[in-house]
PDB file of C-alpha atoms in Angstrom:
ATOM      1  CA  ASP A   1      89.816 -78.957  76.067  1.00 54.00           C
ATOM      2  CA  ALA A   2      91.552 -79.107  72.665  1.00 62.00           C
ATOM      3  CA  GLY A   3      88.751 -77.378  70.756  1.00 92.00           C
ATOM      4  CA  ILE A   4      89.459 -77.056  67.088  1.00 95.00           C
ATOM      5  CA  THR A   5      92.928 -77.766  65.725  1.00 96.00           C
ATOM      6  CA  GLN A   6      94.413 -77.335  62.280  1.00 97.00           C
ATOM      7  CA  SER A   7      97.516 -78.866  60.805  1.00 96.00           C
ATOM      8  CA  PRO A   8      99.998 -78.102  59.497  1.00 97.00           C
ATOM      9  CA  ARG A   9     100.466 -74.550  60.801  1.00 96.00           C
ATOM     10  CA  TYR A  10     102.616 -73.667  57.790  1.00 97.00           C
ATOM     11  CA  LYS A  11     102.967 -75.345  54.435  1.00 97.00           C
ATOM     12  CA  ILE A  12     105.034 -74.617  51.352  1.00 98.00           C
ATOM     13  CA  THR A  13     104.303 -76.542  48.188  1.00 97.00           C
ATOM     14  CA  GLU A  14     104.804 -76.331  44.474  1.00 97.00           C
ATOM     15  CA  THR A  15     102.356 -75.672  41.680  1.00 97.00           C
ATOM     16  CA  GLY A  16     100.560 -78.846  40.609  1.00 97.00           C
ATOM     17  CA  ARG A  17     101.068 -80.793  43.822  1.00 97.00           C
ATOM     18  CA  GLN A  18      98.227 -82.163  45.905  1.00 97.00           C
ATOM     19  CA  VAL A  19      97.958 -80.729  49.408  1.00 97.00           C
ATOM     20  CA  THR A  20      95.674 -81.702  52.260  1.00 98.00           C
ATOM     21  CA  LEU A  21      94.929 -79.426  55.179  1.00 98.00           C
ATOM     22  CA  MET A  22      93.597 -81.093  58.282  1.00 98.00           C
ATOM     23  CA  CYS A  23      90.955 -79.918  60.723  1.00 98.00           C
ATOM     24  CA  HIS A  24      89.850 -81.680  63.886  1.00 97.00           C
ATOM     25  CA  GLN A  25      87.326 -80.610  66.508  1.00 97.00           C
ATOM     26  CA  THR A  26      86.608 -82.210  69.863  1.00 95.00           C
ATOM     27  CA  TRP A  27      83.166 -80.719  70.551  1.00 93.00           C
ATOM     28  CA  SER A  28      81.091 -82.948  68.248  1.00 91.00           C
ATOM     29  CA  HIS A  29      79.795 -79.816  66.522  1.00 94.00           C
ATOM     30  CA  SER A  30      77.485 -80.549  63.611  1.00 93.00           C
ATOM     31  CA  TYR A  31      78.688 -77.795  61.302  1.00 93.00           C
ATOM     32  CA  MET A  32      82.230 -77.331  59.990  1.00 95.00           C
ATOM     33  CA  PHE A  33      83.571 -74.777  57.562  1.00 95.00           C
ATOM     34  CA  TRP A  34      86.614 -73.919  55.530  1.00 97.00           C
ATOM     35  CA  TYR A  35      87.448 -70.284  54.859  1.00 96.00           C
ATOM     36  CA  ARG A  36      90.357 -68.632  53.123  1.00 97.00           C
ATOM     37  CA  GLN A  37      91.580 -65.250  54.211  1.00 96.00           C
ATOM     38  CA  ASP A  38      93.145 -62.873  51.715  1.00 93.00           C
ATOM     39  CA  LEU A  39      93.946 -59.188  52.035  1.00 86.00           C
ATOM     40  CA  GLY A  40      91.157 -57.128  50.559  1.00 84.00           C
ATOM     41  CA  HIS A  41      88.758 -60.062  50.452  1.00 88.00           C
ATOM     42  CA  GLY A  42      88.245 -60.836  54.126  1.00 89.00           C
ATOM     43  CA  LEU A  43      87.104 -64.369  54.843  1.00 93.00           C
ATOM     44  CA  ARG A  44      85.566 -66.300  51.979  1.00 93.00           C
ATOM     45  CA  LEU A  45      83.787 -69.606  52.434  1.00 93.00           C
ATOM     46  CA  ILE A  46      85.197 -72.495  50.445  1.00 95.00           C
ATOM     47  CA  TYR A  47      83.108 -75.449  51.626  1.00 95.00           C
ATOM     48  CA  TYR A  48      80.974 -76.351  54.581  1.00 94.00           C
ATOM     49  CA  SER A  49      79.432 -79.424  56.100  1.00 94.00           C
ATOM     50  CA  ALA A  50      76.207 -79.785  58.095  1.00 92.00           C
ATOM     51  CA  ALA A  51      77.022 -83.294  59.319  1.00 93.00           C
ATOM     52  CA  ALA A  52      79.092 -86.345  58.479  1.00 92.00           C
ATOM     53  CA  ASP A  53      78.815 -87.183  54.756  1.00 92.00           C
ATOM     54  CA  ILE A  54      76.995 -83.905  54.028  1.00 93.00           C
ATOM     55  CA  THR A  55      78.994 -81.192  52.335  1.00 94.00           C
ATOM     56  CA  ASP A  56      78.154 -78.169  50.199  1.00 92.00           C
ATOM     57  CA  LYS A  57      79.960 -75.523  48.203  1.00 93.00           C
ATOM     58  CA  GLY A  58      80.621 -72.069  49.472  1.00 91.00           C
ATOM     59  CA  GLU A  59      81.632 -68.925  47.646  1.00 89.00           C
ATOM     60  CA  VAL A  60      84.964 -70.108  46.204  1.00 94.00           C
ATOM     61  CA  PRO A  61      84.994 -73.904  45.857  1.00 95.00           C
ATOM     62  CA  ASP A  62      86.874 -74.324  42.580  1.00 96.00           C
ATOM     63  CA  GLY A  63      90.099 -76.323  42.924  1.00 96.00           C
ATOM     64  CA  TYR A  64      89.212 -77.692  46.372  1.00 98.00           C
ATOM     65  CA  VAL A  65      87.775 -80.964  47.547  1.00 97.00           C
ATOM     66  CA  VAL A  66      86.419 -81.829  51.018  1.00 97.00           C
ATOM     67  CA  SER A  67      85.200 -84.902  52.803  1.00 95.00           C
ATOM     68  CA  ARG A  68      83.651 -85.610  56.138  1.00 96.00           C
ATOM     69  CA  SER A  69      83.556 -89.295  56.984  1.00 95.00           C
ATOM     70  CA  LYS A  70      83.656 -88.560  60.718  1.00 94.00           C
ATOM     71  CA  THR A  71      81.949 -85.725  62.598  1.00 95.00           C
ATOM     72  CA  GLU A  72      85.199 -84.507  64.113  1.00 96.00           C
ATOM     73  CA  ASN A  73      87.331 -84.294  60.975  1.00 97.00           C
ATOM     74  CA  PHE A  74      86.953 -82.084  57.928  1.00 98.00           C
ATOM     75  CA  PRO A  75      90.034 -82.219  55.653  1.00 98.00           C
ATOM     76  CA  LEU A  76      90.455 -79.813  52.755  1.00 98.00           C
ATOM     77  CA  THR A  77      92.373 -81.009  49.688  1.00 98.00           C
ATOM     78  CA  LEU A  78      93.850 -78.911  46.945  1.00 97.00           C
ATOM     79  CA  GLU A  79      93.983 -81.387  44.082  1.00 95.00           C
ATOM     80  CA  SER A  80      96.512 -79.489  41.986  1.00 97.00           C
ATOM     81  CA  ALA A  81      97.758 -76.427  43.813  1.00 97.00           C
ATOM     82  CA  THR A  82      97.978 -73.103  42.005  1.00 97.00           C
ATOM     83  CA  ARG A  83      99.683 -69.868  43.052  1.00 97.00           C
ATOM     84  CA  SER A  84      96.304 -68.214  43.447  1.00 97.00           C
ATOM     85  CA  GLN A  85      95.621 -70.651  46.272  1.00 98.00           C
ATOM     86  CA  THR A  86      98.380 -69.091  48.380  1.00 97.00           C
ATOM     87  CA  SER A  87      96.413 -67.943  51.391  1.00 97.00           C
ATOM     88  CA  VAL A  88      95.671 -68.439  55.052  1.00 97.00           C
ATOM     89  CA  TYR A  89      93.094 -71.162  55.540  1.00 98.00           C
ATOM     90  CA  PHE A  90      90.804 -71.289  58.539  1.00 97.00           C
ATOM     91  CA  CYS A  91      88.664 -74.148  59.677  1.00 97.00           C
ATOM     92  CA  ALA A  92      85.677 -73.358  61.881  1.00 95.00           C
ATOM     93  CA  SER A  93      82.854 -75.235  63.591  1.00 95.00           C
ATOM     94  CA  SER A  94      79.504 -74.436  65.134  1.00 92.00           C
ATOM     95  CA  ARG A  95      77.207 -76.553  67.274  1.00 91.00           C
ATOM     96  CA  GLN A  96      74.178 -75.869  65.100  1.00 85.00           C
ATOM     97  CA  LYS A  97      73.195 -73.715  62.119  1.00 81.00           C
ATOM     98  CA  GLY A  98      73.425 -70.019  62.873  1.00 79.00           C
ATOM     99  CA  GLU A  99      75.301 -70.402  66.112  1.00 83.00           C
ATOM    100  CA  LYS A 100      78.667 -68.931  67.088  1.00 88.00           C
ATOM    101  CA  LEU A 101      81.601 -70.027  64.946  1.00 91.00           C
ATOM    102  CA  PHE A 102      84.743 -71.310  66.597  1.00 94.00           C
ATOM    103  CA  PHE A 103      87.849 -70.917  64.467  1.00 96.00           C
ATOM    104  CA  GLY A 104      91.112 -72.800  64.421  1.00 96.00           C
ATOM    105  CA  SER A 105      94.443 -70.955  64.372  1.00 95.00           C
ATOM    106  CA  GLY A 106      94.815 -71.294  60.620  1.00 97.00           C
ATOM    107  CA  THR A 107      97.188 -72.847  58.088  1.00 98.00           C
ATOM    108  CA  GLN A 108      99.419 -70.505  56.136  1.00 97.00           C
ATOM    109  CA  LEU A 109      99.854 -72.046  52.675  1.00 98.00           C
ATOM    110  CA  SER A 110     102.335 -70.857  50.101  1.00 97.00           C
ATOM    111  CA  VAL A 111     102.260 -72.261  46.587  1.00 97.00           C
ATOM    112  CA  LEU A 112     105.460 -71.579  44.648  1.00 96.00           C
TER     113      LEU A 112
ATOM    114  CA  GLN B   1      79.521 -59.529  44.525  1.00 56.00           C
ATOM    115  CA  GLN B   2      80.321 -58.202  47.993  1.00 63.00           C
ATOM    116  CA  GLN B   3      77.155 -58.660  50.033  1.00 86.00           C
ATOM    117  CA  VAL B   4      78.637 -57.055  53.145  1.00 92.00           C
ATOM    118  CA  LYS B   5      80.713 -53.911  52.620  1.00 94.00           C
ATOM    119  CA  GLN B   6      82.999 -52.833  55.457  1.00 96.00           C
ATOM    120  CA  SER B   7      84.866 -49.575  56.019  1.00 96.00           C
ATOM    121  CA  PRO B   8      87.387 -48.306  56.713  1.00 97.00           C
ATOM    122  CA  GLN B   9      90.036 -50.812  55.674  1.00 95.00           C
ATOM    123  CA  SER B  10      92.350 -49.539  58.405  1.00 96.00           C
ATOM    124  CA  LEU B  11      91.943 -47.263  61.380  1.00 97.00           C
ATOM    125  CA  ILE B  12      94.369 -45.619  63.817  1.00 98.00           C
ATOM    126  CA  VAL B  13      92.932 -44.362  67.090  1.00 98.00           C
ATOM    127  CA  GLN B  14      94.596 -42.883  70.140  1.00 97.00           C
ATOM    128  CA  LYS B  15      94.269 -44.622  73.466  1.00 97.00           C
ATOM    129  CA  GLY B  16      91.040 -43.556  75.128  1.00 97.00           C
ATOM    130  CA  GLY B  17      89.389 -42.599  71.855  1.00 97.00           C
ATOM    131  CA  ILE B  18      86.385 -44.068  70.116  1.00 98.00           C
ATOM    132  CA  SER B  19      86.859 -46.532  67.264  1.00 98.00           C
ATOM    133  CA  ILE B  20      84.031 -46.783  64.740  1.00 98.00           C
ATOM    134  CA  ILE B  21      83.778 -49.426  62.048  1.00 98.00           C
ATOM    135  CA  ASN B  22      80.903 -49.433  59.590  1.00 98.00           C
ATOM    136  CA  CYS B  23      79.217 -52.127  57.560  1.00 97.00           C
ATOM    137  CA  ALA B  24      76.462 -52.149  54.983  1.00 97.00           C
ATOM    138  CA  TYR B  25      74.548 -55.129  53.636  1.00 94.00           C
ATOM    139  CA  GLU B  26      72.401 -55.755  50.628  1.00 90.00           C
ATOM    140  CA  ASN B  27      70.344 -58.825  51.378  1.00 87.00           C
ATOM    141  CA  THR B  28      67.311 -57.872  53.456  1.00 87.00           C
ATOM    142  CA  ALA B  29      66.886 -61.533  54.437  1.00 86.00           C
ATOM    143  CA  PHE B  30      69.945 -61.310  56.719  1.00 89.00           C
ATOM    144  CA  ASP B  31      68.787 -61.566  60.317  1.00 88.00           C
ATOM    145  CA  TYR B  32      71.919 -62.032  62.416  1.00 91.00           C
ATOM    146  CA  PHE B  33      74.909 -59.692  62.481  1.00 94.00           C
ATOM    147  CA  PRO B  34      78.006 -60.746  64.414  1.00 94.00           C
ATOM    148  CA  TRP B  35      81.358 -59.023  64.752  1.00 97.00           C
ATOM    149  CA  TYR B  36      84.520 -61.082  64.962  1.00 97.00           C
ATOM    150  CA  GLN B  37      87.870 -59.977  66.378  1.00 97.00           C
ATOM    151  CA  GLN B  38      91.136 -61.422  65.100  1.00 97.00           C
ATOM    152  CA  PHE B  39      94.586 -61.007  66.638  1.00 96.00           C
ATOM    153  CA  PRO B  40      97.705 -61.660  64.553  1.00 93.00           C
ATOM    154  CA  GLY B  41      98.405 -65.359  64.110  1.00 91.00           C
ATOM    155  CA  LYS B  42      95.050 -66.365  65.534  1.00 94.00           C
ATOM    156  CA  GLY B  43      91.676 -67.304  64.143  1.00 95.00           C
ATOM    157  CA  PRO B  44      88.754 -64.875  64.428  1.00 96.00           C
ATOM    158  CA  ALA B  45      86.651 -64.991  67.606  1.00 96.00           C
ATOM    159  CA  LEU B  46      83.119 -63.804  68.157  1.00 95.00           C
ATOM    160  CA  LEU B  47      83.080 -60.406  69.883  1.00 96.00           C
ATOM    161  CA  ILE B  48      79.454 -59.310  69.876  1.00 95.00           C
ATOM    162  CA  ALA B  49      76.337 -59.905  67.780  1.00 94.00           C
ATOM    163  CA  ILE B  50      72.930 -58.338  67.165  1.00 94.00           C
ATOM    164  CA  ARG B  51      69.606 -59.288  65.619  1.00 91.00           C
ATOM    165  CA  PRO B  52      67.594 -56.724  63.668  1.00 88.00           C
ATOM    166  CA  ASP B  53      64.787 -56.455  66.215  1.00 90.00           C
ATOM    167  CA  VAL B  54      66.936 -54.139  68.340  1.00 92.00           C
ATOM    168  CA  SER B  55      68.757 -50.949  67.348  1.00 93.00           C
ATOM    169  CA  GLU B  56      71.666 -51.232  69.764  1.00 96.00           C
ATOM    170  CA  LYS B  57      73.526 -53.797  71.816  1.00 96.00           C
ATOM    171  CA  LYS B  58      76.226 -53.050  74.320  1.00 96.00           C
ATOM    172  CA  GLU B  59      78.727 -55.337  75.943  1.00 96.00           C
ATOM    173  CA  GLY B  60      81.287 -53.537  78.049  1.00 96.00           C
ATOM    174  CA  ARG B  61      83.149 -51.058  75.878  1.00 97.00           C
ATOM    175  CA  PHE B  62      81.787 -52.572  72.658  1.00 97.00           C
ATOM    176  CA  THR B  63      78.487 -51.445  71.121  1.00 97.00           C
ATOM    177  CA  ILE B  64      76.730 -52.425  67.924  1.00 96.00           C
ATOM    178  CA  SER B  65      74.404 -49.877  66.401  1.00 95.00           C
ATOM    179  CA  PHE B  66      71.934 -51.199  63.868  1.00 95.00           C
ATOM    180  CA  ASN B  67      69.904 -49.241  61.290  1.00 94.00           C
ATOM    181  CA  LYS B  68      67.516 -51.608  59.553  1.00 92.00           C
ATOM    182  CA  SER B  69      66.055 -49.093  57.112  1.00 93.00           C
ATOM    183  CA  ALA B  70      69.506 -48.028  55.919  1.00 94.00           C
ATOM    184  CA  LYS B  71      70.775 -51.616  55.971  1.00 94.00           C
ATOM    185  CA  GLN B  72      73.781 -50.547  57.981  1.00 96.00           C
ATOM    186  CA  PHE B  73      75.372 -51.519  61.251  1.00 97.00           C
ATOM    187  CA  SER B  74      78.449 -50.366  63.061  1.00 97.00           C
ATOM    188  CA  LEU B  75      80.811 -51.308  65.857  1.00 98.00           C
ATOM    189  CA  HIS B  76      81.819 -48.692  68.389  1.00 98.00           C
ATOM    190  CA  ILE B  77      84.724 -49.322  70.743  1.00 98.00           C
ATOM    191  CA  MET B  78      84.678 -46.844  73.585  1.00 98.00           C
ATOM    192  CA  ASP B  79      87.844 -45.913  75.538  1.00 98.00           C
ATOM    193  CA  SER B  80      89.935 -47.798  72.971  1.00 98.00           C
ATOM    194  CA  GLN B  81      92.982 -49.589  74.426  1.00 97.00           C
ATOM    195  CA  PRO B  82      96.188 -50.845  72.808  1.00 97.00           C
ATOM    196  CA  GLY B  83      94.960 -54.392  73.548  1.00 97.00           C
ATOM    197  CA  ASP B  84      92.074 -53.729  71.173  1.00 98.00           C
ATOM    198  CA  SER B  85      94.516 -53.545  68.270  1.00 98.00           C
ATOM    199  CA  ALA B  86      93.317 -56.308  65.964  1.00 97.00           C
ATOM    200  CA  THR B  87      91.436 -56.915  62.756  1.00 97.00           C
ATOM    201  CA  TYR B  88      87.661 -56.685  63.040  1.00 98.00           C
ATOM    202  CA  PHE B  89      85.216 -58.401  60.701  1.00 96.00           C
ATOM    203  CA  CYS B  90      81.532 -57.723  60.436  1.00 96.00           C
ATOM    204  CA  ALA B  91      79.367 -60.528  59.130  1.00 94.00           C
ATOM    205  CA  ALA B  92      75.790 -61.258  58.177  1.00 92.00           C
ATOM    206  CA  PHE B  93      73.774 -64.427  58.272  1.00 88.00           C
ATOM    207  CA  TRP B  94      70.357 -65.586  57.109  1.00 81.00           C
ATOM    208  CA  THR B  95      69.111 -68.144  59.613  1.00 74.00           C
ATOM    209  CA  GLY B  96      66.507 -69.386  57.174  1.00 69.00           C
ATOM    210  CA  THR B  97      68.941 -70.892  54.772  1.00 64.00           C
ATOM    211  CA  ALA B  98      72.018 -73.072  54.730  1.00 60.00           C
ATOM    212  CA  SER B  99      74.590 -72.032  57.240  1.00 62.00           C
ATOM    213  CA  LYS B 100      76.698 -69.528  55.306  1.00 73.00           C
ATOM    214  CA  LEU B 101      78.050 -66.583  57.219  1.00 84.00           C
ATOM    215  CA  THR B 102      79.064 -63.751  54.882  1.00 88.00           C
ATOM    216  CA  PHE B 103      81.987 -61.673  56.071  1.00 92.00           C
ATOM    217  CA  GLY B 104      83.054 -58.137  55.359  1.00 93.00           C
ATOM    218  CA  THR B 105      86.614 -57.465  54.141  1.00 93.00           C
ATOM    219  CA  GLY B 106      87.925 -56.538  57.594  1.00 95.00           C
ATOM    220  CA  THR B 107      89.237 -53.427  59.374  1.00 97.00           C
ATOM    221  CA  ARG B 108      92.700 -53.353  60.841  1.00 96.00           C
ATOM    222  CA  LEU B 109      92.550 -51.292  64.025  1.00 98.00           C
ATOM    223  CA  GLN B 110      95.647 -49.861  65.670  1.00 98.00           C
ATOM    224  CA  VAL B 111      95.309 -48.121  69.016  1.00 97.00           C
ATOM    225  CA  THR B 112      98.311 -45.941  69.777  1.00 97.00           C
ATOM    226  CA  LEU B 113      99.559 -44.765  73.169  1.00 92.00           C
TER     227      LEU B 113
END
């Protein structure tokens, strides 16, 4: 039972580079989410998806792009990384709207 | 705009003591209030949740108290143990809208021996 997996676990990149964080879930959950976690801000929603090919903005979407061509995958792309995007990124999924969220172990991203 | 305000930011409790974390919300449409527990290097995991039709929910040593009129809810950890040392997030959700769970800023709990 793999659950929800994120890769890479750690990533260091430079300002201006494109970076893609991967998220894969094996439960066929309908909903998937991307959060960033920063000290003093808690968990803030970047983007979410209700199903394949359906995505919507969260609280802090600027500078990020998502896609969901398959139910099980929900990659997050930073088109041109900035230092303010240094953070820990968590992917999560839920079976249906309003149900328990299952989180991955996170990707720690540093933008130099 | 912080829709869910959480306090304290950090908390140190002795083993066997009671840990209390408080949250306040603004949007009266919220109708589901979960608490998530996060250990270092891990993602958050659902600990306990409550809906506003009850004032209290207890699961083992963990209790949520809910005050609808004050728009506040709190997590009580009875007989706190070193293994409870983690970061705790309260959250709020409106089931009538798109699926966006709003989190508090987190409380880092340390339980000392």
